[in-house]
Every structure is written in C-alpha cells, then in structure tokens.
Amino acid sequence: MADSPSVTFAADIRSGSKAESSMSSFESFQFQRAGSRIGTPAGVARVSTRRSASERFGSLCDLRDEAARFVYINDAERTSAPPARLPDNSVHTTKYSVLTFIPRNLYEQFHRVAYVYFLILAALNQVPQLGVFSPAASILPLAFVLGVTAVKDAYEDWRRHLSDKTENSRTASVLVGGVFRPKRWKDIQVGEVVRVVANETLPCDIVLLSTSDPTGVAYVQTINLDGESNLKTRYAKLETIPTPPEALAGVIKCEKPNRNIYGFLATVDLDGRRAVSLGPSNIVLRGCELKNTTWAIGVAVYTGRDTKVMLNSSGAPSKRSRLETHMNREIIVLAVVLVLLCSIVSLLTGIWLGDHSDEFGVIPYFRKRDFSSNDPDGTYKWYGASAQVAFTFMMGVIQFQVMIPIALIISMELVRVGQAYFMVQDKHMFDGKRQAKFQCRALNINEDLGQIKYVFSDKTGTLTKNRMEFRCASVHGGDFSDTDGGDGHSVTEEDGVVLRPKTAVKTDPKLVALLKDGAGAKADSARDFFLTLATCNTIVPIVIDGGTADPGVRLVEYQGESPDEQALVYAAAAYGYTLVERTSGHIIIDVFGTRQRYEVLGLHEFDSDRKRMSVIIGCPDKTVMLFVKGADSSMFGVIDKTINSDLVQATEKHLHSYSSLGLRTLVIGMRELSQAEFQEWQMAYEKASTALLGRGNLLRGVAANIERNLRLLGASGIEDKLQDGVPEAIEKLRQAGIKVWVLTGDKQETAISIGYSCKLLTREMTQIVINSHSRDSCTKSLDDAISMVDKFQSFSTDSQARVPLALIIDGNSLVYIFDTDREEKLFEVAIACDVVLCCRVAPLQKAGIVDLIKKRTSDMTLAIGDGANDVSMIQMADVGIGISGQEGRQAVMASDFAMGQFRFLVPLLLVHGHWNYQRMGYMILYNFYRNATFVFMLFWYVLYTGFTLTTAITEWSSVLYSVIYTAVPTIVVAILDKDLGRRTLLKYPQLYGAGQCEENYNLRLFIFIMMDSVWQSLAIFFIPYLAYRKSVIDGASLGDLWTLSVVILVNIHLAMDVIRWNWITHAAIWGSIVATWICVMIIDSIPIMPGFWAIYKVMGTGLFWALLLAVTVAGMIPHFAAKAFKEYFTPSDIQIAREMEKWQDTHDVTHPEVQMSTVVRV
C-alpha cells in the first residue's frame, strides 16, 4: 500500500544481533559481477505498495491532525481522555437488550408494509361501529406472525450474546504497574501495552513494539480474519525494540478506524525524536494468531468495535428476489379486488338502505328508535345512511382482509430456511479437500437461483485452482521448457539433515547445466534470473519437522500471500537457489550447497497500479542490485531496449507462446545501483515516508523513479490448472441456456487459451476481437463488430444452424467505451454473442460489465469469484457467489452464497435453483388461491344477508384459517416437493429454461388460479345453501359446514398437485384437515360461543357428509379437467421429463452430475 510505508535500517539490524555473528560465514563467497564496489549501505528500507488507491477503503487521505487518532504509549487514561472517549475492547454483535428487544424488534418487523396494513385493520376493528371481530380475534393473526418472528430473532440474538460473553471473558497479558498481568479482553484500553505468546490470538489491533526475534520480525496467521492460512511477516520498528516496554513512552498518530484490513497509515514519535512512519507491516489485527514467534509486545491502537475485524463483520448486502418483486404486482391486483368487493357491498348497502329508509325505526339490525327510553323521541346512536355506507366499506375491508395473505411472508421465510438447510447438507456441493460445506449467506434470494440467464466468472482461482506450477522460462533469449530433468535440488544442513522443498518442480536439464557449469553472459543472466526469483518476494520459509518418513529429510514449506510467488520460489529452489532464512533485514540463500547472505535494503511490494515488484539487495560482494519482476505490460516500459533489442524480441516471442498455452507470465529484470543512486533513493524514500501530506503519491514516485533502465533477464511461465470439472460444468450451463462470461485480469492470449481448455470457446466459434489503444480505433472496432454481428445474423435465419460468436475485449477498450458513452453498441454486440471474454479488466470494470446487462435486460445475473477484486462484481449482480479459495475470504464475505468449487454451480443452479423456484412460485400462487377462495365464499354470503357483513363462520375460524388451518401443508410441500429428480435435471440441462421463462409463476397462472378460486367458492357456498335453504338449520351449523368444506377443498387441491409424496407430506395435508375438524369441535364445545354444539348436531345427519363429498367433487372438476387436458394434449418439457422419469428404467437415467475430467474435447 503506497500510502502505508514502513522503514528499518540495516546498520541497526546488524548491530547487536545474532544475524551479525553469522555474517562472516557468508563473506567467503564472492559472487563475481562486473561493476563498481561500494561499502555496505547504512540504510535498509521497506516500501509497501501492495494496493492501489482505487482499491483502498481506508488510508485514502493524508494524515491530518483532525483526521487522526493520538495513542499515548503506556498511558491509556490520557489516550481516552475527552474529547476522544475511545471504546473499550468489548465486542457486542447482539442487536437487542432485554429492554430494547420488544420495541426494536417490532420496529424492524413493521418495516414490512403488509404488517402495517394488518395493524391498521386490527386498530379499525376496535372501533365499535366497525367491530367485525372481537378485539382478541382481530389481533391474533398479526400477533401470531409477529410472535413467531420475534422468537426466531430472540433465539439468534441469544446465541450471539453467548458468543460475545465467551469472547469478552478471554484473558490477555497486559502491562500494569510495570508488570504484565492477566486482564480480560473486554477491559483492554487503547494505549495499553499487550504481550502475546506463540499460538495465542490477538485481543485487539496492536502496533508491534518488540518481538522475541532480535530483528523485530513476527509471523502471524490471518485465517480468522481473511481465511488465508499462509504466514505473514510483521515487523517492530527498530527504534522501539531496544527500550523495555515499561520504560517506553511516546505518541502514535494513526488514521481513524476504517475497514481496510490491508492498509494502515501512522507515525510514532518517541519522546520528541523524529517521527518514524508506520505501515501495514507494523500492525497486527485482532483475530490473528502469533506463529513461529515466542512472544510479541505491542500497543493497542484499535479496540472493540473500532478493530478492523469488527468493522468488517457486517453481513452481505440485502437483496430482494425477482419472484418477491413480481409478487407485489399480484398483491396490488388483490388489493384492487378487495376494494372492488367492498365497494360493491357498500353500493348495495346504500341501495338497500334507500329502499327501506321508512322502516329504520323497527328493523332490528338498523333500529334507530329507542323504545325503552322515557323520551318518545329517543334514538340509538344513528349516524345516517351515508355514514352507514362508509362503515360498511371499512367493515368489508376488515371482513375480507385475508384476501392479502398475512401468513405468506413468514411462510416464505420458513420455506427459505428449509431450502437453505438442504442446500447446505447437499453432499454433492461439499468440498472434500477443504472440508467446506456450501454456505447460504442470504436467505431471501434462494429462488433466484432458478432464473439465472448470465453468469459472470473470474478466471484465476474460480475456473482455475490458483495453485501455480512453474513450467518454463525464457532466459537471455533462450527457451527452456523441457521438464525431464527430475524434481530439482535439495539442501544439506551442517548436521547432515537434508532440506527438500515441499513442492517438487520439474526442471530443464539444459538450464540446470547452464547454472552449474555455464559461462558467459547467458549463464550470468540465468544465475541473476533465479537469484531474482529467490529474493524478490515476501515468502517465509518454514522447516517442517516430521514431514517425511525419513528422519534425515525435512521439508521446507514456502508460505506467502501470493501463489505466484510461492511457485517462483519453489522453482528457484529446484534450480539450486534455495531460500532458507528470512528476517526483516536479510535473507539467506543456498546456492548449490553454498550459503550466501543478502541484505534487504529496500522492498517495493507488488501493487495493481505499477504491476511490478522490486527489491534492493546488498550482495556478498558489496554491490547493490535492484531486482524487478512484473507483468509484461508494465515491465517493457522500464526495460532498456537499447542494450540488446534481439533479446527483447526473443523474449516477447516466448511470452506470446507461453500465453497461448494458457500460462501466466512474468518478466524479470535488474540493474546495478551505484552508491550515489542508492543514497539518492534512500534520501528520497526517507523524505517521502516521513511526510505528513501527500505521503502516498511521494512514495509511488520514489518507487517509479528507481525502477527504470532495467536489463532484461527473461520471463517465466506458470501454469494455473483448471479446477476439476470446469469444462463439463460450463458445457452444462450453456446447454441450460445460461450465457457464461469470463472477466479476467490476465493477458488476452492466456485468457483465450484457458477459454479453449474450459470449453468456453470452441473451434466452431467466430471470434470478434476488440483490442484498441485509442478512442478512434476502439470506435471503429466496435462499429466493425456490429456490422459483423448483423451479417452473421442475416445469414443464419435458422437458430439451429446459427454460427456461434465470441466477443473478446480488453480493459483498455472498455475504458474508451465507457468514457464515450458507447455502452449501447457494446451491449448490442455482447448479447448477440454466445460467449464474452474480457481481458485485462479492473475490478470496477467487472462491475460495469454486470451493470451493462442489468440495466438493459430483465435477465437474472450471477457473478462468481474468489478474490477481493471480485467483490464489486459480486455485489452488483442479482446473485453473488464467493469461492472460498486461495485469495482469502473477501469475496465470500461479500457474497450471497459461498462454495468451494466452480463445478458446484451446476447442481446449485440446475437442481436446487430449479427446485427452489418451482416450489416458491407454486407456494405463492397457492396462498393467493387459498385465501381468495375463502374471501369469495364470505362475499357470496354477504349478498344473501342484506349486505350487513355478518358471517355464519365463527370469528375464530376466520382468523385461524390462513394461520393454522391451511398454513402447514403449503410450507411442507414448498420445502420437500420435487417436480423432477436430481439425475433427470442434470441429464437434461435444457429443463432449467422453465425458470428463465417464468413458467411456474406468471400473470397467466395467477389469473387462472383466481378463476379457479371463484369457481370453488361458488361450489362451497351454493351447494350447501341450495340444500338447506328451505330447512331450519341455524347459521352456525351451516358455517361449520362451510369451514370444513373450504379447508378440505384447498387441501385436496394441494394434494392433487403434490408430485413426490412422503410421510411428512401425508401428515401435513391430512393432519391439517383433522386439526381443523378438532378446532371446530372445540370451538363449538364452548358454551359462551354463539355456535355451541352446532357441529355435533349437523354431523349426525347423512346430508352433511353428502354435501362435503359433493362440494369436493364439484369444486375440483375444473382443476382436474384443466390439469388432465394440459398434461395429455399440451405438456411442457418438465411434464414430459416427469413421465420419462416414471416409466424409464432407472439404470438408463443414471448420469454423473459433472464428469471429473479436465481433458479438452474439441
């Protein structure tokens, strides 16, 4: 991070350290070089420039006093004094307390408009003139739904509370009164000095003051922070190491808390001395573990909620599913129907009141004369006919309120939880190598997985393993790609123990011979080439005891943040340049059995702006060398091409060849620094690193100024192998009608080669390449692409014979396109192509490509990636998936779902996505149908009771209908039912198109089920009405018959649509009918209820049972007929596949989910 420097000094490192004592053993080796000799420089500097300004979240601005935090070492009271008032180290991930739970939870729940709607209705029902239900009955449905959600939220928060309590009660060693004493984590304050021992977890963010290593180096593991298991090096400043912690005093001026876990900008002033800069290599964050270091001491700078891990603990961004958005359209239609029904009742009420206005004095329901009063003109509270019409409208809204299903929202939440459980438990999406299950981080978009049309994928770490393997090298114009030379070199220790790199690398015998015995410029370049690979990195060598069965052999594991660096260092070791030790000030390399010590005088880490990394090394022969490695696009701009133009051309040719094979390439260069050049650089760096304003830009200028006029050494080719099953997975997705776009930062040749390997590109495709270096050429290329697309579309009228097209575009062209507002033309070309491959794209460009599709189509988009550079793309897409791979957990933390392999996308979309969409679509429509049937039945009754909004159904049955009587079956079916089996869905990926075409939920189906509900309500009401209209049956008995009829009918309707039965489904559907019967009997057994004993009387007649059967048969005839007609005469693909599933032999259906072969099939 260019804004976050750190500096150490070689003279101080050497003095008084054990490293000095070993110096003499390396001085005997004289590495002959041409050039001048200078004394060992006094300055050692480390410049960290890992991320560009566009990628940082914190450390973006200069460190001004008003934007800084002042931490007084060993003085927590002064540090936290007003106006600072810094928080303690306790963490609270809970949302509620005992006092705030009820009000805050209700406030959050009432953000749903539907809940506000039902609350208003419940309040209106409390008005005497509008009282359709009793107060308790009107509140029960809403209270039930709120209560269930509150219990769920309370349980989740209680678990968070227990976790917080455990975390806050842990103890750490804190300096108190000059002695380190145990102290609970939650009591640690900013400014206190903390001591951590090996394998302990850090309680807060600390700036290192000293470590058990004399040079101040500490090794930490950040797996709890970002998921990376490789060790990272952190350093204490040399100015703080000699002073005992109890005697240390000073002030740290650091940036205010921010979320950037990779950035830190600060200075430390020790008792009036000059300010020393602090950077990300000097801070260790809460949650990290100390490894391979006996102890480390640091001062707390961020505690509690201010720590970076807590600032990054927010969940994934909230997204709404497409199905839920469409559902609102139908809810609006139902609201219009509700208003229409109430308006009809109110209009008819007004007409009736007008016709009987002269009878109001004696009509019982409307009687306005009070004959019990002594006053002959006494009346009841009569507000007039107009007011009565208005009251009728509002009472109608209360009576018919279930037209908008209150239970649907919580039913959808429960169903999504059930669906997520089965996705997480799916063994076909379990990553055995990492022992990682599928993660469902966002529960509200499960059904969107069944409607994806575009997949935007990263390449490195997503399609590939991100486990690099060194394959070939171009050295001094020569190509060395023959790997028949064995597994490389081993190192023998003084005690006879053999050190062997953990990862073997095949070597080229010619290159090995050149390194050992060669002479001349080519041999010197080869030695400098591998010396660069061994030194220009941040790799930490770790010797593993007991790693082999042979006690005389130990393994050396190279750990670092970059898999590319690991592969290069393993390659250097295989060719005889073995990195065996690293400290903050020096590294030791075994060169074919001879150990050499190199002083690390400066290090410019890789960043995405410069796209290169450099190290300044003090060699054993007292020369100072600058070694640089980086991308060819940045390196050839700083290479001195006048030295040997033929060498540059040969290297460029080899780079093109390596890229065509799908290899990742790096260019290696170097130059010798004179004493004057080094001292100039050192002075410029010290000035830049201590600047309070513009430090980041100054440091970037220093790095760019030294990295120039390099001598080209060669280039490397690293293979990043495809993940298992990627070609087959992409083929399945394409067969399912899903367009796969790959967005990568790699070179065009590398991306195209990988495209062929993973079956993204085929030989039959016509490639449209847009690779421009100016606005005009980009505009012309885009116009030519549109012409080509139009030409091919005019030639290919038959979709089956259409020539497949592939668009290949680079990042520079995208910059010109987005800057000149030509996105519309790019969109026209892109959607006409079967494949889009974007090369050399920046993170924000990835998000821009996703947004290009989202803004201009209604198709669902999915983005999948594994690194921090994929976060913006993942958050932009409708569905974001993070791969828990080698690049940390930033993508996972920003995603909606997370998994271990790209191939898991096939069962996730084609199986679970299809099931989730089909189930959720049916459940929403069924809820609409179920409630509409009940409301229409009530409406028919109102038409025969003088439009008075009385009802024969008891108020408790009315409010329990959608909450208890019919809720469980639809939830169970939406979780467990499957229209097709897994093997069928994987064998025929085209079946996924049902979700893309919205076959399971659309306006046509909604209209159909509403028509069905009208018919069934007519059957439920009029068949019993016609049978009993001349009898003396009471209203309560008739109401019980209607209640049982509607519950039986809607459950039979559901049962007819169930495809796969199991005992849970049987228990839910038939148990719901039994439970309704029991509830009706209990209600009618209560003497104070108006229908006391009614059900027992009516059940004793044969007509009652005959009517139940007649209602069921008559009500189901249209649904059964329509279902039979559609399946036999106009079956869908899914229905045809279902019939194949029924009758086809199971052995013929067997088909692997994703074949585990990465062989390219052309």
PDB file of N, CA and C in Angstrom, residues 73 78 85 90 119 146 281 300 347 412 603 610 738 740 768 775 1064 1121 1149:
ATOM      1  N   ILE A  73       1.530   5.849  24.279  1.00  0.00           N
ATOM      2  CA  ILE A  73       2.005   4.532  24.692  1.00  0.00           C
ATOM      3  C   ILE A  73       2.130   4.485  26.208  1.00  0.00           C
ATOM      4  N   ARG A  78      -4.772   8.969  29.412  1.00  0.00           N
ATOM      5  CA  ARG A  78      -4.612  10.174  28.599  1.00  0.00           C
ATOM      6  C   ARG A  78      -5.136   9.942  27.170  1.00  0.00           C
ATOM      7  N   ARG A  85     -12.668   9.804  24.189  1.00  0.00           N
ATOM      8  CA  ARG A  85     -13.624   8.817  24.697  1.00  0.00           C
ATOM      9  C   ARG A  85     -13.655   7.570  23.819  1.00  0.00           C
ATOM     10  N   SER A  90     -14.502  -4.537  24.506  1.00  0.00           N
ATOM     11  CA  SER A  90     -15.610  -5.493  24.446  1.00  0.00           C
ATOM     12  C   SER A  90     -16.268  -5.437  23.075  1.00  0.00           C
ATOM     13  N   LEU A 119     -52.019  -4.157  10.866  1.00  0.00           N
ATOM     14  CA  LEU A 119     -52.124  -3.426  12.127  1.00  0.00           C
ATOM     15  C   LEU A 119     -53.230  -2.371  12.049  1.00  0.00           C
ATOM     16  N   LEU A 146     -46.063 -11.969  14.234  1.00  0.00           N
ATOM     17  CA  LEU A 146     -45.024 -11.183  14.907  1.00  0.00           C
ATOM     18  C   LEU A 146     -44.336 -12.001  15.985  1.00  0.00           C
ATOM     19  N   SER A 281       2.795  -3.380   7.663  1.00  0.00           N
ATOM     20  CA  SER A 281       3.673  -4.442   8.137  1.00  0.00           C
ATOM     21  C   SER A 281       4.013  -4.281   9.611  1.00  0.00           C
ATOM     22  N   ALA A 300      -1.946  -1.252  22.018  1.00  0.00           N
ATOM     23  CA  ALA A 300      -3.284  -1.282  21.439  1.00  0.00           C
ATOM     24  C   ALA A 300      -3.609   0.065  20.797  1.00  0.00           C
ATOM     25  N   LEU A 347     -72.109  -0.209  -2.113  1.00  0.00           N
ATOM     26  CA  LEU A 347     -73.105   0.292  -3.067  1.00  0.00           C
ATOM     27  C   LEU A 347     -74.446  -0.401  -2.863  1.00  0.00           C
ATOM     28  N   MET A 412     -42.856 -17.787   3.562  1.00  0.00           N
ATOM     29  CA  MET A 412     -41.718 -17.706   2.647  1.00  0.00           C
ATOM     30  C   MET A 412     -40.395 -17.765   3.411  1.00  0.00           C
ATOM     31  N   LEU A 603      12.364  -2.707  -0.326  1.00  0.00           N
ATOM     32  CA  LEU A 603      11.390  -3.604  -0.953  1.00  0.00           C
ATOM     33  C   LEU A 603      10.155  -2.811  -1.365  1.00  0.00           C
ATOM     34  N   ARG A 610       1.344  -0.191 -10.457  1.00  0.00           N
ATOM     35  CA  ARG A 610       2.652  -0.402 -11.081  1.00  0.00           C
ATOM     36  C   ARG A 610       2.725  -1.762 -11.762  1.00  0.00           C
ATOM     37  N   ILE A 738     -27.740 -20.793 -20.276  1.00  0.00           N
ATOM     38  CA  ILE A 738     -27.062 -19.771 -19.479  1.00  0.00           C
ATOM     39  C   ILE A 738     -25.819 -19.307 -20.232  1.00  0.00           C
ATOM     40  N   VAL A 740     -22.225 -17.750 -20.285  1.00  0.00           N
ATOM     41  CA  VAL A 740     -21.102 -17.626 -19.363  1.00  0.00           C
ATOM     42  C   VAL A 740     -20.119 -16.607 -19.917  1.00  0.00           C
ATOM     43  N   ILE A 768     -14.831 -12.284 -32.357  1.00  0.00           N
ATOM     44  CA  ILE A 768     -14.830 -10.836 -32.595  1.00  0.00           C
ATOM     45  C   ILE A 768     -13.914 -10.222 -31.551  1.00  0.00           C
ATOM     46  N   ARG A 775      -9.170   5.955 -28.744  1.00  0.00           N
ATOM     47  CA  ARG A 775     -10.617   6.096 -28.827  1.00  0.00           C
ATOM     48  C   ARG A 775     -11.120   5.854 -30.252  1.00  0.00           C
ATOM     49  N   ILE A1064     -44.073 -37.140   5.716  1.00  0.00           N
ATOM     50  CA  ILE A1064     -44.238 -35.785   6.256  1.00  0.00           C
ATOM     51  C   ILE A1064     -45.330 -35.040   5.488  1.00  0.00           C
ATOM     52  N   ALA A1121     -59.870 -31.273 -14.647  1.00  0.00           N
ATOM     53  CA  ALA A1121     -60.008 -31.304 -16.103  1.00  0.00           C
ATOM     54  C   ALA A1121     -58.916 -30.494 -16.784  1.00  0.00           C
ATOM     55  N   VAL A1149     -31.411 -43.838 -16.653  1.00  0.00           N
ATOM     56  CA  VAL A1149     -31.434 -42.434 -16.234  1.00  0.00           C
ATOM     57  C   VAL A1149     -30.121 -42.029 -15.584  1.00  0.00           C
TER      58      VAL A1149
END
